[in-house]
Each structure stands twice: as C-alpha cells, then as structure tokens.
Coordinates of C-alpha atoms in Angstrom, one line a residue:
Chain A
M74 CA 109.7 76.7 257.3
E75 CA 107.4 79.1 259.3
I76 CA 105.6 81.7 257.2
T77 CA 103.0 84.3 257.8
V78 CA 100.7 85.3 255.0
T79 CA 97.9 87.9 255.5
I80 CA 94.8 86.6 253.8
N81 CA 91.8 88.8 253.5
G82 CA 93.1 90.9 256.3
T83 CA 93.9 88.1 258.8
A84 CA 97.5 87.0 259.4
H85 CA 98.0 83.2 259.1
T86 CA 101.2 81.7 260.4
A87 CA 102.0 78.1 259.6
D88 CA 105.0 75.8 259.3
V89 CA 105.0 74.6 255.7
E90 CA 107.3 72.5 253.5
P91 CA 109.0 74.8 251.0
R92 CA 107.3 73.0 248.1
T93 CA 103.9 73.9 249.3
L94 CA 102.1 75.9 246.6
L95 CA 100.3 79.1 247.6
V96 CA 97.0 77.7 246.4
Q97 CA 97.5 74.6 248.7
F98 CA 98.3 76.9 251.6
I99 CA 95.1 78.9 251.0
R100 CA 92.9 75.9 250.5
E101 CA 94.4 73.4 252.9
N102 CA 96.1 75.3 255.7
V103 CA 93.7 78.3 255.8
G104 CA 90.6 76.4 254.6
L105 CA 89.5 78.9 252.0
T106 CA 88.3 76.8 249.1
G107 CA 86.8 79.5 246.9
T108 CA 90.1 79.6 245.0
N109 CA 89.9 76.7 242.6
I110 CA 92.7 74.6 241.1
G111 CA 92.0 74.1 237.4
C112 CA 94.7 73.2 235.0
D113 CA 97.5 73.4 237.7
T114 CA 99.9 74.6 235.0
S115 CA 99.4 78.4 235.2
S116 CA 97.3 78.4 232.0
C117 CA 93.6 78.6 233.1
G118 CA 93.6 81.2 235.8
A119 CA 91.1 79.5 238.1
C120 CA 93.5 79.9 241.0
S121 CA 93.9 83.7 240.5
I122 CA 94.2 85.7 243.7
H123 CA 95.6 89.2 244.4
L124 CA 99.1 89.2 245.8
D125 CA 99.9 92.6 247.2
G126 CA 97.0 94.0 245.1
E127 CA 97.9 92.4 241.8
A128 CA 96.4 89.3 240.1
A129 CA 98.6 86.3 240.2
K130 CA 98.2 82.5 239.7
S131 CA 98.5 80.9 243.1
C132 CA 99.3 77.4 241.6
T133 CA 102.6 78.8 240.3
I134 CA 103.7 80.5 243.4
L135 CA 105.4 78.8 246.4
A136 CA 103.8 79.7 249.7
V137 CA 107.3 80.6 251.0
Q138 CA 107.5 83.3 248.2
A139 CA 104.3 84.9 249.7
D140 CA 105.7 85.0 253.2
G141 CA 105.0 88.5 254.5
A142 CA 102.7 89.4 251.7
A143 CA 99.0 90.3 251.6
V144 CA 96.7 88.0 249.7
T145 CA 93.1 88.6 248.8
T146 CA 90.9 85.7 247.7
I147 CA 87.4 85.6 246.4
E148 CA 86.2 85.2 250.0
G149 CA 87.7 88.7 250.7
M150 CA 85.8 90.5 248.0
A151 CA 82.3 90.9 249.5
A152 CA 81.8 93.3 252.4
A153 CA 81.5 92.0 256.0
D154 CA 77.7 92.3 255.8
G155 CA 77.6 90.1 252.7
T156 CA 77.2 92.9 250.2
L157 CA 78.8 91.7 247.0
H158 CA 81.8 93.5 245.5
P159 CA 80.6 95.5 242.5
M160 CA 82.4 93.1 240.2
Q161 CA 80.6 90.1 241.8
A162 CA 77.3 92.0 241.5
A163 CA 78.0 92.7 237.8
F164 CA 78.7 89.1 237.1
M165 CA 75.4 88.2 238.7
E166 CA 73.4 90.8 236.9
N167 CA 75.0 90.0 233.5
H168 CA 74.9 86.3 233.7
G169 CA 78.7 86.2 233.8
L170 CA 78.8 82.7 234.9
Q171 CA 77.5 79.3 233.9
C172 CA 79.1 76.4 235.9
G173 CA 81.0 78.9 238.0
Y174 CA 84.3 77.1 238.2
C175 CA 86.3 79.9 236.5
T176 CA 84.3 82.6 238.3
P177 CA 86.5 83.3 241.4
G178 CA 89.6 83.6 239.1
M179 CA 87.7 85.7 236.6
V180 CA 86.5 88.1 239.3
M181 CA 90.0 88.4 240.8
A182 CA 91.6 89.0 237.3
A183 CA 88.9 91.4 236.3
T184 CA 89.2 93.6 239.4
S185 CA 93.0 93.6 239.0
L186 CA 92.5 94.7 235.3
L187 CA 90.2 97.6 236.3
A188 CA 92.6 98.7 239.0
E189 CA 95.3 99.1 236.3
N190 CA 92.9 100.3 233.5
P191 CA 89.7 101.7 235.0
S192 CA 88.0 102.5 231.7
P193 CA 89.0 99.7 229.3
T194 CA 87.6 99.1 225.8
E195 CA 85.9 95.8 225.2
E196 CA 89.0 94.6 223.3
E197 CA 91.2 95.6 226.3
V198 CA 89.0 93.5 228.6
R199 CA 89.2 90.5 226.3
I200 CA 93.0 90.8 226.1
G201 CA 93.3 91.6 229.8
L202 CA 91.5 88.4 230.6
E203 CA 93.6 86.2 228.3
G204 CA 95.0 84.4 231.3
N205 CA 91.6 83.0 232.4
L206 CA 89.8 80.2 230.6
C207 CA 86.0 79.5 230.8
R208 CA 85.3 76.0 229.6
C209 CA 81.6 76.8 229.3
T210 CA 82.9 79.4 226.8
G211 CA 80.8 82.1 228.5
Y212 CA 83.1 84.8 227.6
H213 CA 80.6 87.2 226.1
N214 CA 78.7 87.8 229.3
I215 CA 81.9 87.8 231.4
V216 CA 83.2 90.7 229.2
K217 CA 79.7 92.3 229.5
A218 CA 79.9 92.1 233.3
V219 CA 83.4 93.6 233.4
M220 CA 82.4 96.5 231.1
A221 CA 79.3 97.1 233.2
C222 CA 81.4 97.2 236.4
A223 CA 83.8 99.6 234.8
E224 CA 81.0 101.9 233.7
S225 CA 79.2 101.9 237.1
Chain B
M297 CA 101.0 68.7 241.1
I298 CA 103.6 69.3 243.8
P299 CA 107.3 69.7 243.2
A300 CA 109.8 67.2 244.6
A301 CA 111.1 68.2 248.0
F302 CA 113.9 70.8 248.2
D303 CA 115.6 73.0 250.6
Y304 CA 114.8 76.7 250.4
V305 CA 117.1 79.6 251.2
R306 CA 116.6 83.3 250.7
A307 CA 119.2 85.7 249.5
S308 CA 119.0 89.4 250.4
S309 CA 121.7 90.5 247.9
A310 CA 123.3 89.4 244.7
E311 CA 126.5 88.6 246.6
E312 CA 124.7 86.4 249.1
A313 CA 122.9 84.6 246.2
I314 CA 126.2 83.9 244.5
A315 CA 127.8 82.7 247.8
L316 CA 124.8 80.3 248.3
L317 CA 125.1 79.0 244.8
G318 CA 128.8 78.4 245.4
Q319 CA 128.0 76.6 248.6
H320 CA 125.3 74.3 247.1
G321 CA 126.9 73.7 243.7
D322 CA 125.1 72.3 240.7
E323 CA 122.1 71.1 242.7
A324 CA 121.0 74.7 243.4
K325 CA 118.7 76.8 241.3
L326 CA 117.9 80.5 241.5
L327 CA 114.2 81.3 242.0
A328 CA 113.1 84.8 240.9
G329 CA 109.4 85.1 239.9
G330 CA 109.4 81.3 239.4
H331 CA 107.1 81.4 236.4
S332 CA 109.5 79.3 234.3
L333 CA 111.0 77.2 237.1
V334 CA 108.0 76.3 239.2
P335 CA 106.0 74.8 236.3
L336 CA 109.1 72.6 235.4
M337 CA 109.4 71.5 239.0
K338 CA 105.7 70.7 239.3
L339 CA 106.1 68.4 236.2
R340 CA 109.3 67.0 237.8
L341 CA 111.3 68.0 234.7
A342 CA 113.5 69.9 237.1
Q343 CA 114.3 68.7 240.6
P344 CA 116.8 71.0 242.2
S345 CA 117.7 70.1 245.7
V346 CA 118.1 73.7 246.8
L347 CA 116.3 76.8 245.7
V348 CA 118.0 80.2 246.3
D349 CA 115.2 82.7 246.3
I350 CA 116.3 86.1 244.9
G351 CA 112.8 87.5 244.7
R352 CA 113.5 89.9 247.5
V353 CA 116.7 91.4 246.0
N354 CA 114.9 94.7 245.3
D355 CA 117.9 96.6 244.0
L356 CA 117.9 94.4 240.8
S357 CA 114.6 95.8 239.7
Y358 CA 115.1 99.0 237.6
V359 CA 115.0 100.5 234.1
R360 CA 117.7 103.3 233.7
D361 CA 118.8 105.5 230.8
A362 CA 122.5 104.8 230.5
G363 CA 123.3 107.1 227.6
D364 CA 123.7 104.9 224.5
H365 CA 121.7 102.1 226.0
I366 CA 119.0 101.3 228.5
A367 CA 120.0 99.2 231.6
I368 CA 117.4 96.9 232.9
G369 CA 117.8 95.1 236.3
A370 CA 117.4 91.3 235.9
L371 CA 114.6 91.2 238.4
T372 CA 112.4 93.7 236.6
R373 CA 109.0 92.2 236.1
H374 CA 107.5 91.8 232.6
M375 CA 104.7 94.2 233.6
D376 CA 107.3 96.9 234.6
V377 CA 109.2 96.4 231.3
E378 CA 105.9 96.6 229.4
N379 CA 104.9 99.9 231.2
S380 CA 108.3 101.6 231.4
P381 CA 108.2 105.1 229.9
V382 CA 112.0 105.0 229.4
L383 CA 111.6 101.8 227.3
A384 CA 108.6 103.1 225.5
E385 CA 110.7 106.1 224.3
H386 CA 114.0 104.3 223.6
V387 CA 113.4 100.6 223.1
P388 CA 109.7 100.3 222.2
L389 CA 110.2 96.9 220.6
L390 CA 111.2 95.3 223.9
A391 CA 108.4 97.0 225.9
H392 CA 105.9 95.7 223.3
A393 CA 107.3 92.2 223.2
A394 CA 107.1 92.1 227.0
S395 CA 103.4 92.7 226.7
H396 CA 103.1 89.5 224.8
V397 CA 104.7 87.3 227.5
G398 CA 102.1 84.9 229.1
D399 CA 99.2 86.9 230.5
P400 CA 98.8 89.7 233.0
Q401 CA 99.0 87.3 236.0
V402 CA 102.3 85.9 234.6
R403 CA 103.6 89.3 233.9
H404 CA 103.0 90.5 237.4
R405 CA 105.4 87.8 238.7
G406 CA 107.8 86.8 235.9
T407 CA 111.1 88.7 235.4
I408 CA 113.1 89.6 232.4
G409 CA 116.3 88.0 233.8
G410 CA 114.5 84.8 234.7
S411 CA 113.1 84.5 231.2
L412 CA 116.4 85.1 229.6
A413 CA 118.4 82.8 231.9
H414 CA 115.8 80.1 231.4
A415 CA 116.9 80.2 227.7
D416 CA 113.7 78.9 226.2
P417 CA 113.8 79.4 222.4
A418 CA 109.9 79.6 222.5
S419 CA 110.0 82.6 224.8
D420 CA 109.5 86.1 223.4
L421 CA 112.3 88.0 225.1
P422 CA 115.4 86.0 224.2
A423 CA 114.9 86.5 220.5
T424 CA 113.8 90.1 221.0
T425 CA 116.9 91.0 223.0
L426 CA 119.0 89.1 220.4
A427 CA 117.5 91.1 217.6
L428 CA 118.2 94.3 219.5
G429 CA 121.9 93.4 220.0
A430 CA 121.6 93.4 223.8
T431 CA 124.4 92.5 226.2
Y432 CA 123.7 90.6 229.4
V433 CA 125.7 91.2 232.6
A434 CA 126.5 88.2 234.8
Q435 CA 127.9 88.4 238.3
G436 CA 129.9 85.5 239.8
P437 CA 132.3 85.0 242.7
N438 CA 135.1 86.8 240.8
G439 CA 133.1 89.8 239.6
T440 CA 131.0 90.6 236.6
R441 CA 131.3 89.8 232.9
E442 CA 129.4 90.9 229.9
I443 CA 127.9 88.4 227.5
A444 CA 126.6 89.3 224.1
A445 CA 123.1 87.9 223.6
A446 CA 124.4 86.3 220.4
D447 CA 126.9 84.3 222.6
F448 CA 124.6 83.5 225.5
Y449 CA 122.4 80.7 224.1
Q450 CA 124.1 77.3 223.9
G451 CA 121.2 74.9 223.4
Y452 CA 117.7 74.1 224.6
L453 CA 117.2 75.7 228.0
T454 CA 121.0 76.0 228.2
S455 CA 123.1 79.2 228.4
T456 CA 126.7 80.2 229.1
L457 CA 125.8 81.1 232.6
E458 CA 128.0 79.2 235.1
A459 CA 126.3 77.4 238.0
D460 CA 127.5 80.1 240.4
E461 CA 126.6 83.1 238.3
L462 CA 123.6 85.4 238.5
L463 CA 122.3 87.5 235.7
T464 CA 122.1 91.0 237.1
E465 CA 121.5 93.4 234.2
I466 CA 120.4 93.5 230.6
R467 CA 121.8 96.4 228.4
V468 CA 119.8 97.2 225.3
P469 CA 121.0 99.7 222.8
K470 CA 118.6 102.6 222.2
M471 CA 116.7 102.2 218.9
N472 CA 117.1 105.8 217.9
G473 CA 113.9 106.0 216.0
A474 CA 114.2 102.7 214.2
G475 CA 110.9 101.2 212.9
W476 CA 109.9 98.0 214.5
S477 CA 107.4 95.2 214.7
F478 CA 106.7 92.1 216.8
Q479 CA 104.8 89.3 215.2
K480 CA 103.6 86.4 217.3
F481 CA 101.8 83.5 215.7
N482 CA 99.9 81.2 218.0
R483 CA 96.5 79.5 218.1
R484 CA 95.2 80.6 221.5
A485 CA 95.7 83.8 223.5
Q486 CA 98.6 83.5 226.1
D487 CA 100.2 80.5 224.3
W488 CA 103.9 80.5 223.4
A489 CA 104.6 81.5 219.8
I490 CA 104.5 78.7 217.3
V491 CA 106.8 81.1 215.5
G492 CA 107.5 84.7 216.4
V493 CA 109.5 87.5 214.9
A494 CA 111.0 90.6 216.5
A495 CA 112.4 93.1 213.9
W496 CA 113.7 96.6 213.7
R497 CA 115.0 98.6 210.8
R498 CA 116.7 102.0 210.3
G499 CA 117.6 102.5 206.7
T500 CA 119.9 99.7 205.7
E501 CA 120.5 98.6 209.3
S502 CA 118.2 96.0 210.8
G503 CA 117.9 93.2 213.3
V504 CA 115.6 90.2 213.1
G505 CA 115.1 87.7 215.9
L506 CA 113.2 84.4 215.5
V507 CA 111.2 82.8 218.3
N508 CA 110.7 79.0 218.4
M509 CA 112.7 78.4 215.2
G510 CA 115.2 75.9 216.8
S511 CA 116.8 74.9 220.0
V512 CA 118.1 78.4 220.6
P513 CA 116.7 81.9 219.7
V514 CA 117.8 82.7 216.2
L515 CA 119.3 85.9 214.7
A516 CA 118.2 85.9 211.0
G517 CA 121.6 87.3 209.8
A518 CA 120.9 86.5 206.1
V519 CA 117.8 88.8 206.2
S520 CA 119.8 91.7 207.6
A521 CA 122.6 91.1 205.2
A522 CA 120.2 91.3 202.3
I523 CA 118.6 94.5 203.7
A524 CA 122.1 96.0 204.1
S525 CA 122.9 95.3 200.4
G526 CA 119.7 96.9 199.2
A527 CA 117.3 94.0 198.8
D528 CA 113.6 94.8 199.1
V529 CA 111.6 93.4 202.0
A530 CA 110.1 90.5 200.0
D531 CA 113.5 89.2 198.8
A532 CA 115.1 89.7 202.3
A533 CA 112.2 87.9 204.1
A534 CA 112.5 84.9 201.7
L535 CA 115.8 84.2 203.5
A536 CA 114.2 84.2 207.0
A537 CA 114.5 80.5 207.6
D538 CA 118.1 80.2 206.3
D539 CA 119.8 80.6 209.7
A540 CA 117.3 78.4 211.6
D541 CA 117.1 74.7 212.3
P542 CA 113.5 74.4 213.5
Q543 CA 112.0 71.2 215.0
A544 CA 108.6 69.7 214.3
D545 CA 106.2 69.3 217.2
L546 CA 102.5 69.0 217.9
N547 CA 101.8 72.6 216.6
A548 CA 103.9 72.7 213.4
S549 CA 106.0 70.7 211.0
V550 CA 109.5 72.0 210.1
E551 CA 108.2 73.2 206.7
Y552 CA 105.3 75.1 208.3
R553 CA 107.7 76.8 210.7
Q554 CA 110.0 77.8 207.9
H555 CA 107.0 79.2 206.0
L556 CA 105.8 81.1 209.1
A557 CA 109.2 82.6 209.6
R558 CA 109.3 83.9 206.1
V559 CA 105.7 85.3 206.1
L560 CA 106.0 86.9 209.6
T561 CA 109.5 88.3 208.8
G562 CA 107.9 89.9 205.7
R563 CA 105.1 91.4 207.7
A564 CA 107.5 92.6 210.4
L565 CA 109.9 94.2 208.1
S566 CA 107.1 95.8 206.1
A567 CA 105.8 97.4 209.3
A568 CA 109.3 98.4 210.4
S569 CA 110.1 99.9 207.0
A570 CA 106.9 102.0 206.9

C-alpha cells in the first residue's frame, strides 16, 4: 500500500506492507535511526516520536495508520543550524543521559509532556514519563533536565 | 517483532466498517488505536487476515451530556476521556480511571471502545464501567442494540459482540455527587493492575468493580448488598473476593489476589464514604 508520511517536515512516500511498523518505516525506509527500538512491546518508550504533535510509541503503530500524518523524530528537534532544542540542551547540561539509548524517546516524551503541562511539578514529571524506561536508572537527572527546561 | 501478513482496509464510517466485517467474516478484526491489538499481533497471539481500520471514523469521538447519562463515542481516546470537563463534572471516577491506563503515549492513541471490546479483565476501564452500571451500544448490519456492561463480558478477551458488530457508544450514568475512588495495585508504573478496584458510594447505594480478579471484570455484588443493608466498610470489604474467581500468575497467587481485593476495596470504600 502506498503511504505518505511527513517526517520532520519532509513528505516521504513509499509502498509498504500493511504490517510494517511505523518505527520500521522511520528507520528502514526513511533511514532515520535516531528513533530506537527497545522492548518492542510498547513498554519502554525508546521508540517515542511525535505523531501530529503528541508523543506516541512508534513500535505499536502501523505505518499505514500514520498515512497522511506529521511525524517528528529526534532528528527533527534541533534547529537547521544545529542549535539544540531547549530540551536537548537541558539534558546535556543536567547530565540527563548515561548510555543514551533511552534519550531520544525521553526527549520526545518530555517535550510532549511540557506541551500539555508547561509548568509541571517534579511529581508530575515523574508520572508523565512513566512510559519511558532508563535502564541506567538515570531518572534523577532526567527529571532535573525536564524541570530545568520547563523553568527556562 | 513484526505481525503476520494481513490485508488492510480503511473504513470511513461505522456503516462501511460493518459492511467490511460482513464481507470478510470471522477472519477480520477492527483496528482503532491498535494499542491492544497490535501488541497481540506482534506476538502472533492474534493473526487476523484482514484489518478494518476505523481510526479515521472521526464522528465516533465525542463526550456528550445526554441528560441522565454521559454518552462517549467508542473512538474517544483515553487522553480525551481523562481530560473531559463533562466527565470530570459528572463521572469523575471514569475520567480518573482513564488516567491510569498505560502511559501518556498509550493514552494518546488507545480508545475507550477498543479497550472495552478487547475485554481484558486486567484493563482498568472494563471494571470501572461495570461498577458505574454503564451500557454499551453496538451497531451491526441490522441496526443497534444496547448491552449492559454486566452482560457484555463472556470470558477472557471474549465479549458478546458479534463478528460483524462495532461498539459505537458507551453510556455511563451520572454519578450525581457520589463519592468514589480508584485503587490500582501494581509493582511498576504503567503496568497492568495486579488487582484494581473502582468504587463509588452514595449513601446506601454503591458499585464496586474489580480489575484482574478472574477471566472477566467482576462486579463485587456482595459488597454492595452489604453496604445497602447497613454494614460498615470493613465488614462489606471483607466480602470483596466472594464474587471473584481469580487466577494465579507470575505476579500473585489466588490467595494474594483475594487479600488485595479485600484491602483495596476497604480503602476505596473508605475514600468514597468520606
């Protein structure tokens, strides 16, 4: 089936099998490998992207479901000149990452969280990121980064 | 993990979806948000040969005040149930329970109708709507019918929905100021409940729904009967496991689940009675 998905502002048209997952489409058809596959069971959040502006887990969405939609991946967060998105900068400044595997999903989930709740409490950040697992258990600095980004 | 191959068709209306289901028979499955179905398909626990995508049937996403009840379109997403001002005012227990489903990413995609039709006894919303005395509306080739939540669940992941029927609306009676509480016991954030309890109380009237206490969501009728006859919360909550037939699994033995049901029902009813 032919689908068109706008990813980071560029329309990508491809003929895909209906069973193609959105994360596969992003990584294999479009070649954007910043979106990671972690648990592959919609638990860990490593594959989080924005679908029409809201965080979603791209391992649990069929590419055909995203036909006509706008997707933002981690590659679409920084400005064209390489200036980091404020959330990316906050992660860097607050040591919000260790191995880095969960980071793209964390950044996408955290920016979606702040879009819905621009001034969250620390508890709201922790609850709001419940869909993202960090196996380095670096949660403390991730929460610090999100709070710093919200305050800036 | 990639699902087994299937054919994909898109419906633009409820009628078109029902016609497509009729055409493809038992081998077809409806796809709404896909957050119950797609994981099953990836694990090859479900292998439908045709998926009928109803995710674009936008007129089935709404929350409306319908007088004595609130009408919720089956394709209303969990996030929209959670944030609905109408539900916050009239059925706060359901809005709150929706905020416990999965995580924000899941709630952006999953729908109330999809969750109920999936009929997973470990899900939060089947037991909550059961406790609230909801009615589900199903549309088929010969029109619509109403199904009481209490009659809907037949077995594990099995409901009374026919293969060519589509859940279109959930009707939930207004709570009219009843006290309520939702208790979800799990070990990690975002997990399914090991046991959950959705409860409301208004004087001697009450409703208590149990999550993950058997192959179907359970209405704890013995608890409400005790409350109606004047029992105090502790005595009523002691009966919480009487209507349930829980299974043992990796998370809990039968006895532990029964214990949790009694403790969580006590907490829920205490909060609802305050």
